[in-house]
XYZ file of C-alpha atoms in Angstrom:
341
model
C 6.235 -9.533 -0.821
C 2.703 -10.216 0.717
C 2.402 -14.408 1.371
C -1.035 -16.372 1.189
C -1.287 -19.350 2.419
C -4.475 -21.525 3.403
C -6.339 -25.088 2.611
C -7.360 -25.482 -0.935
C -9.937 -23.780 -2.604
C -10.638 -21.837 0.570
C -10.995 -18.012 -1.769
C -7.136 -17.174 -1.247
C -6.851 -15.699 -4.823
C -10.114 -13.629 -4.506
C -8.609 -12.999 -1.153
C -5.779 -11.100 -2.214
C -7.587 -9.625 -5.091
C -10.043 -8.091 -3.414
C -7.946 -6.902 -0.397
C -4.891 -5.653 -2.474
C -6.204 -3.419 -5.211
C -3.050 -2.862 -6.632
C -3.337 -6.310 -7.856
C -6.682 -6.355 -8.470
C -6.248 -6.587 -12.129
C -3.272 -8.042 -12.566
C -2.631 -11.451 -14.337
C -1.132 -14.205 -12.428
C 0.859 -16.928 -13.585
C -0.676 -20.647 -12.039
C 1.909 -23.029 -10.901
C 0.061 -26.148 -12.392
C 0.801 -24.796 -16.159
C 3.107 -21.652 -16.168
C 6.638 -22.407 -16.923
C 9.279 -21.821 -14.278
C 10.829 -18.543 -16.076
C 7.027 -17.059 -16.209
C 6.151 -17.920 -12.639
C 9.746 -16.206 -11.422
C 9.237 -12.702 -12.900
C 5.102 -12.565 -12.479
C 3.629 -10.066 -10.173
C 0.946 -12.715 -9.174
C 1.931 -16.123 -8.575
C -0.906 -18.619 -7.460
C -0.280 -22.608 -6.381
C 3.048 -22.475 -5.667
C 3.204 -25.863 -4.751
C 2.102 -27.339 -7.586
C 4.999 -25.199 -8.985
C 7.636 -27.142 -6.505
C 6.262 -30.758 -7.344
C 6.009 -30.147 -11.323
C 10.083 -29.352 -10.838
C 10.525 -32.192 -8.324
C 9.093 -34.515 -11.074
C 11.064 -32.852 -13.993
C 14.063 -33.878 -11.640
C 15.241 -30.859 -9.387
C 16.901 -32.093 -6.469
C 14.541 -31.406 -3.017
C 18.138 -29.767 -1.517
C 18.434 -27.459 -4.785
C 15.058 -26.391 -4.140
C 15.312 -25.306 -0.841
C 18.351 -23.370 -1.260
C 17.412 -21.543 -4.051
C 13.861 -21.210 -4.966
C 12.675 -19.002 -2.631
C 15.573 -16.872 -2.878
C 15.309 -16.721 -6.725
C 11.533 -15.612 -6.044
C 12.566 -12.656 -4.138
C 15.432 -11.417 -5.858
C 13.019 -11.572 -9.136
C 10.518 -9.658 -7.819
C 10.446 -8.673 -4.586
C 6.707 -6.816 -4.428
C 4.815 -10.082 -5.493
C 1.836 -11.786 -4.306
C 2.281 -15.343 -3.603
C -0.260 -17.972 -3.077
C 0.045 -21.523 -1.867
C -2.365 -24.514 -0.158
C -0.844 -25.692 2.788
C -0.015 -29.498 2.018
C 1.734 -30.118 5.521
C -1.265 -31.125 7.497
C -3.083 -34.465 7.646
C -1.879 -37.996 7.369
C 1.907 -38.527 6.147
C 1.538 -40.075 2.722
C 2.987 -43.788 2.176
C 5.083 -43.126 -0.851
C 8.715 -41.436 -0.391
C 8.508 -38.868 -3.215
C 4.670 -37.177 -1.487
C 6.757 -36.908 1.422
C 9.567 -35.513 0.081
C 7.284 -32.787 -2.041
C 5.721 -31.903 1.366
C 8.650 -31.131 3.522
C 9.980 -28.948 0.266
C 7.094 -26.887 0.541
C 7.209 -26.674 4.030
C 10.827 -25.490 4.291
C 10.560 -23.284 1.236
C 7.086 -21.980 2.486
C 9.046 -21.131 6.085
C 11.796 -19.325 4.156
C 9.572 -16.968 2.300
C 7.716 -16.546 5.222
C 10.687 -15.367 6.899
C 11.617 -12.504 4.124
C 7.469 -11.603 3.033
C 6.357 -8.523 4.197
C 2.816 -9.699 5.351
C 1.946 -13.712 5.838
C -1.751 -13.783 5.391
C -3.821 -17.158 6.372
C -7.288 -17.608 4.404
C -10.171 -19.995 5.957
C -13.411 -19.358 3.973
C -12.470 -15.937 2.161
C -11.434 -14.772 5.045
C -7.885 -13.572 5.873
C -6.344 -13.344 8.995
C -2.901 -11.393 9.182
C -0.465 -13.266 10.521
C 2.822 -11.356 10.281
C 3.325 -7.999 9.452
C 7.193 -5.851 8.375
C 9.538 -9.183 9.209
C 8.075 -9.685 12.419
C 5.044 -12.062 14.626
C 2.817 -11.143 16.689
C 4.582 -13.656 19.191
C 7.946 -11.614 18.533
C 6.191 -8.363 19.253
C 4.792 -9.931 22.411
C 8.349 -11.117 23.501
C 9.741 -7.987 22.891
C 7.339 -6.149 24.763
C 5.948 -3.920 21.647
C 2.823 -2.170 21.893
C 0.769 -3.014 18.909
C -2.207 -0.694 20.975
C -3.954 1.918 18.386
C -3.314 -0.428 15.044
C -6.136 -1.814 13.414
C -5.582 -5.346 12.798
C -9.595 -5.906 11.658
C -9.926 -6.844 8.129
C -12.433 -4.970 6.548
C -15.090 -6.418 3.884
C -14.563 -6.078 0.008
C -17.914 -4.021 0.005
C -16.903 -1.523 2.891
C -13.224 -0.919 0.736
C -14.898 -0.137 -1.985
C -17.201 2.188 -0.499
C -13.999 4.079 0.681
C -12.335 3.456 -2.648
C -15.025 5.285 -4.286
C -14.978 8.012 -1.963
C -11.754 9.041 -1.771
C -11.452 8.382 -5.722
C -14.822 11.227 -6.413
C -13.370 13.424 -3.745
C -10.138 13.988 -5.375
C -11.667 14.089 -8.670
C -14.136 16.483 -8.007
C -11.276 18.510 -6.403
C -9.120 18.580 -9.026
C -11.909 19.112 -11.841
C -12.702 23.229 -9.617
C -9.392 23.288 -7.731
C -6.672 25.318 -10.336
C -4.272 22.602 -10.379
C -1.535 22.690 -13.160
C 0.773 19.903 -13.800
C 3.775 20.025 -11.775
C 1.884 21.436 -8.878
C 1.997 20.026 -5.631
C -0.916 18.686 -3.822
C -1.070 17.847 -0.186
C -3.018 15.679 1.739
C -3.768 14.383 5.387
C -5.315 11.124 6.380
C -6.321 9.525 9.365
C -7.555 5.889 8.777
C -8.652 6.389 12.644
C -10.869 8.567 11.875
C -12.484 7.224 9.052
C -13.549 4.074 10.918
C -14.802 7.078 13.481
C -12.545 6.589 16.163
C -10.294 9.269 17.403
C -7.202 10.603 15.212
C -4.119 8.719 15.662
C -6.052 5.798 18.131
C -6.894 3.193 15.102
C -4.545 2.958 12.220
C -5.252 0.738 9.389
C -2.984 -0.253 7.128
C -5.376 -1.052 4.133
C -6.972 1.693 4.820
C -4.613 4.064 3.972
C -3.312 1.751 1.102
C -6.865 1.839 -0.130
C -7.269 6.144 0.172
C -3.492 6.596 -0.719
C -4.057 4.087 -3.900
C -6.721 5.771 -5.541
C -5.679 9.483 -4.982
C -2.128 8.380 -6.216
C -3.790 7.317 -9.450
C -5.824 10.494 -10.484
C -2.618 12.871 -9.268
C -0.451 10.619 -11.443
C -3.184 11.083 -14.498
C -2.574 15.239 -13.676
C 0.996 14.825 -13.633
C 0.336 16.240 -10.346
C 2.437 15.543 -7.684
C 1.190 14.083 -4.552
C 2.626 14.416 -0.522
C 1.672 12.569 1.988
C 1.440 14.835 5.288
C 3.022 12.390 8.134
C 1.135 12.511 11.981
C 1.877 14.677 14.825
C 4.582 12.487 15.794
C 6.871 12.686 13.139
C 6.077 16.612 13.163
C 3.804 16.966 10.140
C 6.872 16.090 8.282
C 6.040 14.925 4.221
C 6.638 11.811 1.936
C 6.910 12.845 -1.949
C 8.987 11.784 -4.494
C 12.174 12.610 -4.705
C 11.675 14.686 -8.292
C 8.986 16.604 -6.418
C 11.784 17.615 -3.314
C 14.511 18.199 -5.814
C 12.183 20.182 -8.295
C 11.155 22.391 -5.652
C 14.275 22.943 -3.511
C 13.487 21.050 -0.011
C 15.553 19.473 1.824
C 15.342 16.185 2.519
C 15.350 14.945 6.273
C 15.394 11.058 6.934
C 12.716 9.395 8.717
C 10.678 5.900 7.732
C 6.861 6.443 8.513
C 4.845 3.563 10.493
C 1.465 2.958 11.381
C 2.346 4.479 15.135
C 4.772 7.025 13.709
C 3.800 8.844 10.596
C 0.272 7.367 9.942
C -1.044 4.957 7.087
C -1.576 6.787 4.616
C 2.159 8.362 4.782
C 3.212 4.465 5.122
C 1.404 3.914 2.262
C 2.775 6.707 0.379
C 6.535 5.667 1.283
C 6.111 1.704 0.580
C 4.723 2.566 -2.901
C 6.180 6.040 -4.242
C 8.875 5.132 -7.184
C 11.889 6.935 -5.237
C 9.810 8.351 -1.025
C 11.641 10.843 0.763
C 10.488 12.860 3.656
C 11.225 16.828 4.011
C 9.946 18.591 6.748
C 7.876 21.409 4.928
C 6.364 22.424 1.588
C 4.398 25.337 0.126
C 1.838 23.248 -1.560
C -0.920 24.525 -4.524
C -3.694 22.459 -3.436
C -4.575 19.891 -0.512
C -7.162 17.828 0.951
C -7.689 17.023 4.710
C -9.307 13.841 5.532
C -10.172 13.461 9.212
C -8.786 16.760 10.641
C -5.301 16.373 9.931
C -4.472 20.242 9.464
C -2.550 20.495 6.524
C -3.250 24.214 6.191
C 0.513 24.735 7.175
C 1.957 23.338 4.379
C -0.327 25.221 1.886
C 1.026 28.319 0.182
C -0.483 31.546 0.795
C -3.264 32.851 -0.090
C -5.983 29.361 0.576
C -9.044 29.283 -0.445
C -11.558 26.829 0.729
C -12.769 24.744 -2.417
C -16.521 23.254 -2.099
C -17.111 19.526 -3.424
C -19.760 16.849 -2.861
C -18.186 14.504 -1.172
C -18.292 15.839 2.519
C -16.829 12.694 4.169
C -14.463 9.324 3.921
C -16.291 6.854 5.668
C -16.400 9.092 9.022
C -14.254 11.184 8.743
C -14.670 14.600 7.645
C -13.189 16.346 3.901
C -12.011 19.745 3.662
C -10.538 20.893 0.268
C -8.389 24.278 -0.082
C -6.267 26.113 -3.351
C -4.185 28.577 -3.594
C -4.110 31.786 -5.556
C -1.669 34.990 -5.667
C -1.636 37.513 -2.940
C -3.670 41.007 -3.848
C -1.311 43.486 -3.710
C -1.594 47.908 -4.238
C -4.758 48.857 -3.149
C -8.178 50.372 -4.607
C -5.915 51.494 -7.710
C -4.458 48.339 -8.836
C -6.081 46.315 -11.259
C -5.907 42.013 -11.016
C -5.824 38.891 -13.153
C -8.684 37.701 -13.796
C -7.430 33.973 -14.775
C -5.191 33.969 -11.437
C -8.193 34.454 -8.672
């Protein structure tokens, strides 16, 4: 679950919108009119305190509440986005029931906090991570964890786009010369670092690779083409694909959990949103694109061939497209496919 939280009508919504685009589109349910049963199972929930003090007034009990709303919010749907004002600041308010409202929100706003996969705060459309996987940057500090080489930097809606556009003609234009049949495998590398034009593996960014991962998911999926995710250096070049994909083709599957530090973005990407992720360790892939020098020629089958398109570069960081097509085999004599070269 990603969390939003910030003082009213500061651009949360359009935040998260904007930022997220695989809720770009999606219609949310507004805790000042939806009913409880259509706020529980939406992908999108915005003003969830309104939600809290329209059942405190219908006559939930405050401790019923904060045992079980935030819990019944998770279990319903787990990969939400949930929005909120923060109501705890300012002068206490005279009446009983205002304060009442506020601490609910407060202690149900700390337990979902707790369980959300990224707390974002926004102050004037802009958003400021605050947590990240279940953990603080205090914690991480405590700990002694190295958050060194992550991009924390939240880029504008106009520079994601850019990249969104990019990476969505690049794998277009691949797929419209490159041979591809459905059922095919198609590889590609990413390095968010080097599409901010820094050095592979120095800057990883999250969004970015949700971003570049998002939009090549979606024209593989149109295809029915399936898509791996080539992991960094550190995990070994190793692969996330679905598990139909492994199983189809006969690898076997290793276990590993990609990270920003440990597998690269757009691999973490690939694994947070793939239907069923596993890793394997190496595939004979039809088709891939490298984005930022990744060298994913060793997981291509033999024989590639480099395939031309327009789009040269991802922000900074260089493209390089390759097929595959049958070995030649017998000589001067022998005669080939046409329709296979």
């Amino acid at each position: 679950m990603i969390f939003i939280v910030g003082g009213r009508k500061q651009g949360k919504e359009a935040f998260a919108r904007e930022h997220f685009p695989k809720w770009k589109d999606e219609k949310c349910a507004d805790g000042k009119s939806a009913s409880w049963e259509e706020f529980l199972k939406t992908n999108f929930g915005i003003n969830l305190h309104e939600m809290v003090r329209r059942r405190m007034e219908e006559g939930a009990k405050a401790e019923e509440l904060e045992r079980d709303m935030a819990e019944e919010l998770l279990r319903e749907c787990p990969e939400r986005i949930l929005i909120t004002d923060e109501i705890g600041c300012g002068i206490v308010p005279m009446d009983a029931f205002s304060r009442c409202y506020r601490e609910v929100v407060g202690r149900i706003c700390c337990q979902l906090a707790g369980k959300a996969q990224e707390v974002w705060r926004v102050t004037a459309g802009i958003g400021q991570k605050i947590k990240q996987k279940g953990e603080t940057m205090m914690t991480q500090e405590k700990k002694g964890q190295k958050t060194a080489g992550i991009n924390e930097q939240v880029m504008s809606g106009e520079e994601l786009d850019s990249l969104r556009k990019q990476a969505g003609d690049a794998v277009r234009e691949f797929l419209a010369v490159g041979k591809m049949k459905p059922g095919n495998l198609f590889v590609v590398g990413c390095s968010s670092s080097e599409i901010v034009s820094s050095r592979i593996g120095s800057y990883s960014s999250k969004e970015i690779g949700e971003v570049v991962y998002q939009e090549i998911w979606e024209e593989c999926e149109k295809n029915q083409i399936y898509l791996a995710a080539q992991c960094c250096e550190h995990l070994n070049r190793a692969l996330i694909l679905e598990r139909e994909a492994a199983e189809k083709y006969g690898y076997e599957i290793v276990n590993v959990v990609p990270q920003l530090k440990a597998g690269g973005s757009f691999a973490t990407a690939a694994y947070e949103r793939m239907k069923e992720p596993v890793a394997v360790e190496r595939i004979s892939a039809h088709g891939g694109m490298d984005i930022g020098d990744t060298l994913i020629g060793m997981h291509l089958r033999q024989v590639a061939v480099p395939v031309r398109i327009e789009t040269k570069c991802i922000g900074k960081a260089h493209v390089v497209c390759a097929r595959v097509r049958p070995k030649f085999i017998g000589g001067i004599r022998a005669r080939y496919d046409e329709g296979k070269l």
